[in-house]
Short mmCIF file of C-alpha atoms in Angstrom, two decimals:
data_model
loop_
_atom_site.label_atom_id
_atom_site.label_comp_id
_atom_site.label_asym_id
_atom_site.label_seq_id
_atom_site.Cartn_x
_atom_site.Cartn_y
_atom_site.Cartn_z
CA ARG A 1 0.00 0.00 0.00
CA HIS A 2 0.98 3.65 -0.54
CA ARG A 3 3.51 3.01 -3.28
CA HIS A 4 2.66 6.40 -4.79
CA ARG A 5 4.08 9.35 -2.89
CA TYR A 6 0.90 11.44 -3.23
CA ILE A 7 -1.20 8.73 -1.58
CA ASN A 8 1.38 8.35 1.16
CA ASN A 9 1.42 12.12 1.79
CA LEU A 10 -2.38 12.24 1.85
CA ASN A 11 -2.48 9.46 4.42
CA ARG A 12 0.08 11.29 6.57
CA PHE A 13 -2.01 14.45 6.35
CA ARG A 14 -5.14 12.51 7.36
CA HIS A 15 -3.47 11.17 10.49
CA TRP A 16 -2.16 14.63 11.33
CA TRP A 17 -5.66 16.04 10.83
CA LYS A 18 -7.22 13.42 13.11
CA THR A 19 -4.65 14.09 15.82
CA SER A 20 -5.19 17.85 15.50
CA ARG A 21 -8.94 17.43 15.90
CA LEU A 22 -8.34 15.42 19.08
CA LEU A 23 -6.06 18.12 20.47
CA VAL A 24 -8.67 20.78 19.69
CA ARG A 25 -11.33 18.65 21.41
CA LEU A 26 -9.14 18.21 24.50
CA ALA A 27 -8.39 21.93 24.61
CA GLY A 28 -12.10 22.74 24.44
CA ALA A 29 -12.83 20.16 27.13
CA TYR A 30 -10.19 21.68 29.40
CA VAL A 31 -11.55 25.20 28.98
CA PHE A 32 -15.16 24.03 29.45
CA ALA A 33 -14.40 22.01 32.59
CA PHE A 34 -12.48 24.76 34.37
CA VAL A 35 -14.85 27.62 33.65
CA VAL A 36 -15.94 28.93 37.04
CA GLU A 37 -19.65 28.29 36.44
CA ASN A 38 -19.14 24.71 35.30
CA TRP A 39 -16.55 24.06 38.00
CA ASN A 40 -18.96 25.16 40.73
CA LEU A 41 -21.89 23.32 39.13
CA MET A 42 -20.02 20.02 39.16
CA ALA A 43 -19.26 20.51 42.85
CA MET A 44 -22.93 21.14 43.64
CA LEU A 45 -24.27 18.02 41.89
CA ASN A 46 -25.27 15.27 44.30
CA VAL A 47 -24.83 11.98 42.44
CA LYS A 48 -26.88 10.15 45.06
CA LYS A 49 -30.00 11.73 43.54
CA HIS A 50 -31.21 10.33 40.22
CA LYS A 51 -31.88 13.64 38.45
CA GLN A 52 -28.62 15.20 39.54
CA ALA A 53 -26.73 12.06 38.56
CA ARG A 54 -28.19 12.43 35.06
CA LYS A 55 -27.04 16.05 35.01
CA ALA A 56 -23.58 14.88 36.04
CA LEU A 57 -23.53 12.39 33.15
CA LYS A 58 -24.58 15.15 30.75
CA MET A 59 -21.74 17.28 32.04
CA VAL A 60 -19.31 14.42 31.38
CA LYS A 61 -20.66 14.11 27.83
CA LYS A 62 -20.24 17.85 27.22
CA ILE A 63 -16.64 17.66 28.39
CA GLY A 64 -16.01 14.65 26.15
CA ARG A 65 -17.50 16.42 23.13
CA GLY A 66 -15.13 19.34 23.49
CA GLY A 67 -17.36 21.86 25.19
CA THR A 68 -17.56 25.09 23.21
CA VAL A 69 -15.55 23.74 20.25
CA LYS A 70 -18.17 21.10 19.43
CA PRO A 71 -19.76 23.25 16.63
CA PHE A 72 -16.34 23.71 15.00
CA LEU A 73 -15.65 19.96 15.08
CA ALA A 74 -19.06 19.31 13.55
CA GLN A 75 -18.37 21.78 10.73
CA VAL A 76 -15.04 20.22 9.75
CA GLN A 77 -16.39 16.66 9.85
CA PRO A 78 -17.45 16.67 6.14
CA PHE A 79 -13.88 17.64 5.20
CA THR A 80 -12.56 14.72 7.27
CA ARG A 81 -14.96 12.28 5.60
CA THR A 82 -14.02 13.62 2.15
CA ILE A 83 -10.32 12.98 2.79
CA ARG A 84 -11.07 9.44 3.91
CA LEU A 85 -13.23 8.79 0.84
CA ILE A 86 -10.58 10.13 -1.54
CA LEU A 87 -7.89 8.03 0.14
CA ALA A 88 -10.02 4.87 0.01
CA ILE A 89 -10.67 5.35 -3.71
CA ALA A 90 -6.98 6.06 -4.34
CA ARG A 91 -5.95 2.89 -2.50
CA ALA A 92 -8.40 0.81 -4.51
CA LEU A 93 -7.25 2.33 -7.81
CA GLU A 94 -3.63 1.79 -6.84
CA ALA A 95 -4.36 -1.90 -6.28
CA ARG A 96 -5.61 -2.39 -9.85
CA VAL A 97 -2.11 -3.27 -10.97
CA ASP A 98 -2.27 -6.28 -8.63
CA HIS A 99 -5.83 -7.09 -9.73
CA ARG A 100 -6.97 -6.39 -6.17
CA PHE A 101 -9.31 -3.48 -6.86
CA VAL A 102 -12.36 -5.26 -5.42
CA GLU A 103 -10.46 -6.64 -2.44
CA VAL A 104 -8.98 -3.31 -1.40
CA GLY A 105 -12.25 -1.50 -2.05
CA ILE A 106 -14.15 -3.91 0.20
CA ALA A 107 -11.36 -3.70 2.79
CA GLU A 108 -11.65 0.10 2.91
CA ALA A 109 -15.42 -0.15 3.28
CA PHE A 110 -15.07 -2.61 6.16
CA ALA A 111 -12.37 -0.41 7.69
CA PHE A 112 -14.77 2.53 7.67
CA MET A 113 -17.52 0.45 9.27
CA GLY A 114 -15.08 -0.87 11.88
CA ASN A 115 -13.98 2.68 12.57
CA ARG A 116 -17.51 3.95 13.11
CA CYS A 117 -18.62 0.92 15.16
CA SER A 118 -15.60 1.09 17.44
CA ARG A 119 -16.13 4.79 18.08
CA TYR A 120 -19.83 4.22 18.76
CA TRP A 121 -19.21 1.45 21.27
CA ALA A 122 -16.33 3.34 22.89
CA ARG A 123 -18.58 6.32 23.58
CA HIS A 124 -21.39 4.17 24.95
CA LEU A 125 -18.99 2.09 27.05
CA SER A 126 -17.56 5.26 28.55
CA ASP A 127 -21.05 6.62 29.31
CA TRP A 128 -22.17 3.33 30.86
CA PHE A 129 -19.03 3.06 32.98
CA THR A 130 -19.47 6.64 34.16
CA ALA A 131 -23.15 6.24 35.05
CA HIS A 132 -23.02 2.79 36.68
CA VAL A 133 -19.52 2.57 38.14
CA MET A 134 -17.62 5.84 38.56
CA LEU A 135 -20.37 8.15 39.81
CA PRO A 136 -22.11 5.70 42.20
CA PHE A 137 -18.81 4.56 43.68
CA SER A 138 -17.05 7.94 43.70
CA LEU A 139 -17.46 8.00 47.48
CA PHE A 140 -15.50 4.77 47.93
CA LEU A 141 -12.95 5.46 45.20
CA LEU A 142 -11.96 8.81 46.60
CA GLY A 143 -12.36 7.91 50.26
CA LYS A 144 -14.53 10.94 50.97
CA PRO A 145 -16.95 11.19 53.89
CA LEU A 146 -20.67 11.27 53.18
CA SER A 147 -20.91 15.01 53.70
CA ASP A 148 -18.25 15.68 51.06
CA GLN A 149 -19.47 13.28 48.37
CA MET A 150 -20.73 16.04 46.06
CA ALA A 151 -17.36 17.76 45.73
CA GLY A 152 -15.62 14.39 45.64
CA SER A 153 -17.34 13.35 42.41
CA ARG A 154 -16.03 16.38 40.49
CA PRO A 155 -12.53 15.00 39.73
CA LEU A 156 -14.04 11.79 38.40
CA MET A 157 -16.46 13.73 36.20
CA ILE A 158 -13.57 15.63 34.63
CA LEU A 159 -11.50 12.45 34.30
CA MET A 160 -14.30 10.52 32.59
CA GLY A 161 -14.96 13.49 30.31
CA PHE A 162 -11.38 13.38 29.03
CA ILE A 163 -11.53 9.59 28.72
CA ARG A 164 -14.72 9.95 26.67
CA ALA A 165 -12.83 12.29 24.32
CA ILE A 166 -9.76 10.06 23.93
CA LEU A 167 -11.23 6.54 23.95
CA PRO A 168 -13.14 6.75 20.62
CA PHE A 169 -10.04 8.16 18.93
CA ALA A 170 -7.86 5.31 20.20
CA SER A 171 -10.38 2.58 19.43
CA SER A 172 -11.01 3.85 15.88
CA PHE A 173 -7.58 2.63 14.75
CA GLN A 174 -8.26 -0.86 16.07
CA GLY A 175 -11.67 -0.93 14.39
CA SER A 176 -10.17 0.03 11.03
CA ARG A 177 -7.43 -2.57 11.40
CA PHE A 178 -9.96 -5.26 12.29
CA GLY A 179 -12.12 -4.45 9.26
CA ARG A 180 -9.18 -4.62 6.87
CA GLN A 181 -7.78 -7.82 8.34
CA VAL A 182 -11.15 -9.58 8.08
CA THR A 183 -11.33 -8.71 4.37
CA TYR A 184 -7.72 -9.54 3.57
CA SER A 185 -7.87 -12.84 5.46
CA THR A 186 -11.06 -13.83 3.66
CA PHE A 187 -9.62 -13.07 0.22
CA ARG A 188 -6.32 -14.76 1.08
CA GLU A 189 -8.02 -17.97 2.18
CA ALA A 190 -10.24 -17.92 -0.90
CA ASN A 191 -7.23 -17.46 -3.19
CA PHE A 192 -5.37 -20.32 -1.53
CA ARG A 193 -8.33 -22.64 -2.09
CA TRP A 194 -9.42 -21.59 -5.56
CA GLY A 195 -6.46 -19.63 -6.97
CA ALA A 196 -5.26 -20.47 -10.45
CA VAL A 197 -1.87 -22.10 -11.00
CA GLN A 198 0.63 -19.53 -12.36
CA SER A 199 4.18 -19.77 -13.59
CA VAL A 200 7.12 -18.36 -11.65
CA SER A 201 8.26 -16.65 -14.85
CA ASP A 202 5.27 -14.27 -14.55
CA PHE A 203 6.47 -12.96 -11.18
CA HIS A 204 7.46 -9.26 -11.00
CA GLU A 205 9.45 -8.33 -7.92
CA GLY A 206 8.40 -4.66 -8.07
CA ALA A 207 4.73 -5.48 -7.84
CA GLY A 208 5.01 -8.50 -5.59
CA VAL A 209 2.40 -10.49 -7.51
CA TYR A 210 2.30 -13.02 -10.31
CA LYS A 211 0.87 -10.71 -12.95
CA ASP A 212 1.91 -8.37 -15.72
CA THR A 213 2.52 -4.80 -14.52
CA ASP A 214 2.33 -2.91 -17.79
CA LEU A 215 -0.52 -0.82 -16.37
CA ASP A 216 1.87 0.76 -13.85
CA PRO A 217 5.20 1.77 -15.50
CA GLU A 218 6.61 2.97 -12.16
CA LEU A 219 6.80 -0.61 -10.95
CA LEU A 220 8.80 -1.94 -13.90
#
């Protein structure tokens, strides 16, 4: 993959763009969490009460979404999707020389689905863990007395907010890798079972496959 320098540079730019979006989200979460109004509100929430526990979970979600920078991140999302679509098409077209256009195209589609699914489950896992584990047991985790439980849950709310921002980003790489490996493994097993017998004389070291590479002069 990425034999062409333009595709390689585009992929590097995409990873830089994703990392930059995460840094912007974390910066917005930091500013949102330490604003005086929000800081005092988190200290006043009593997680022992159902309605206030829900408000605490909403506060964690707002921190994880980047706070005030959420509209900016939503506006640049189409640009991010466009880069990923262009890169997926370029990878598939690049694989035509190896007669793997369909395989790579399906692999990129599964990588996208794995990416989205992993991010979805990471967000919901973080929310579930916050609501059912961290907030109810903040008293025991922090060793606070009963009278100080409200202020004691504030550090965990901020912590889980930052985890909610980082966890989907980290899990998205694993989801993409899983989607690609499922596709490549399926095609590899199918080729081993039903692949045609080819001569060693047809092998081209530059392409790494047993096929003519006249369609791509750079590999000759």
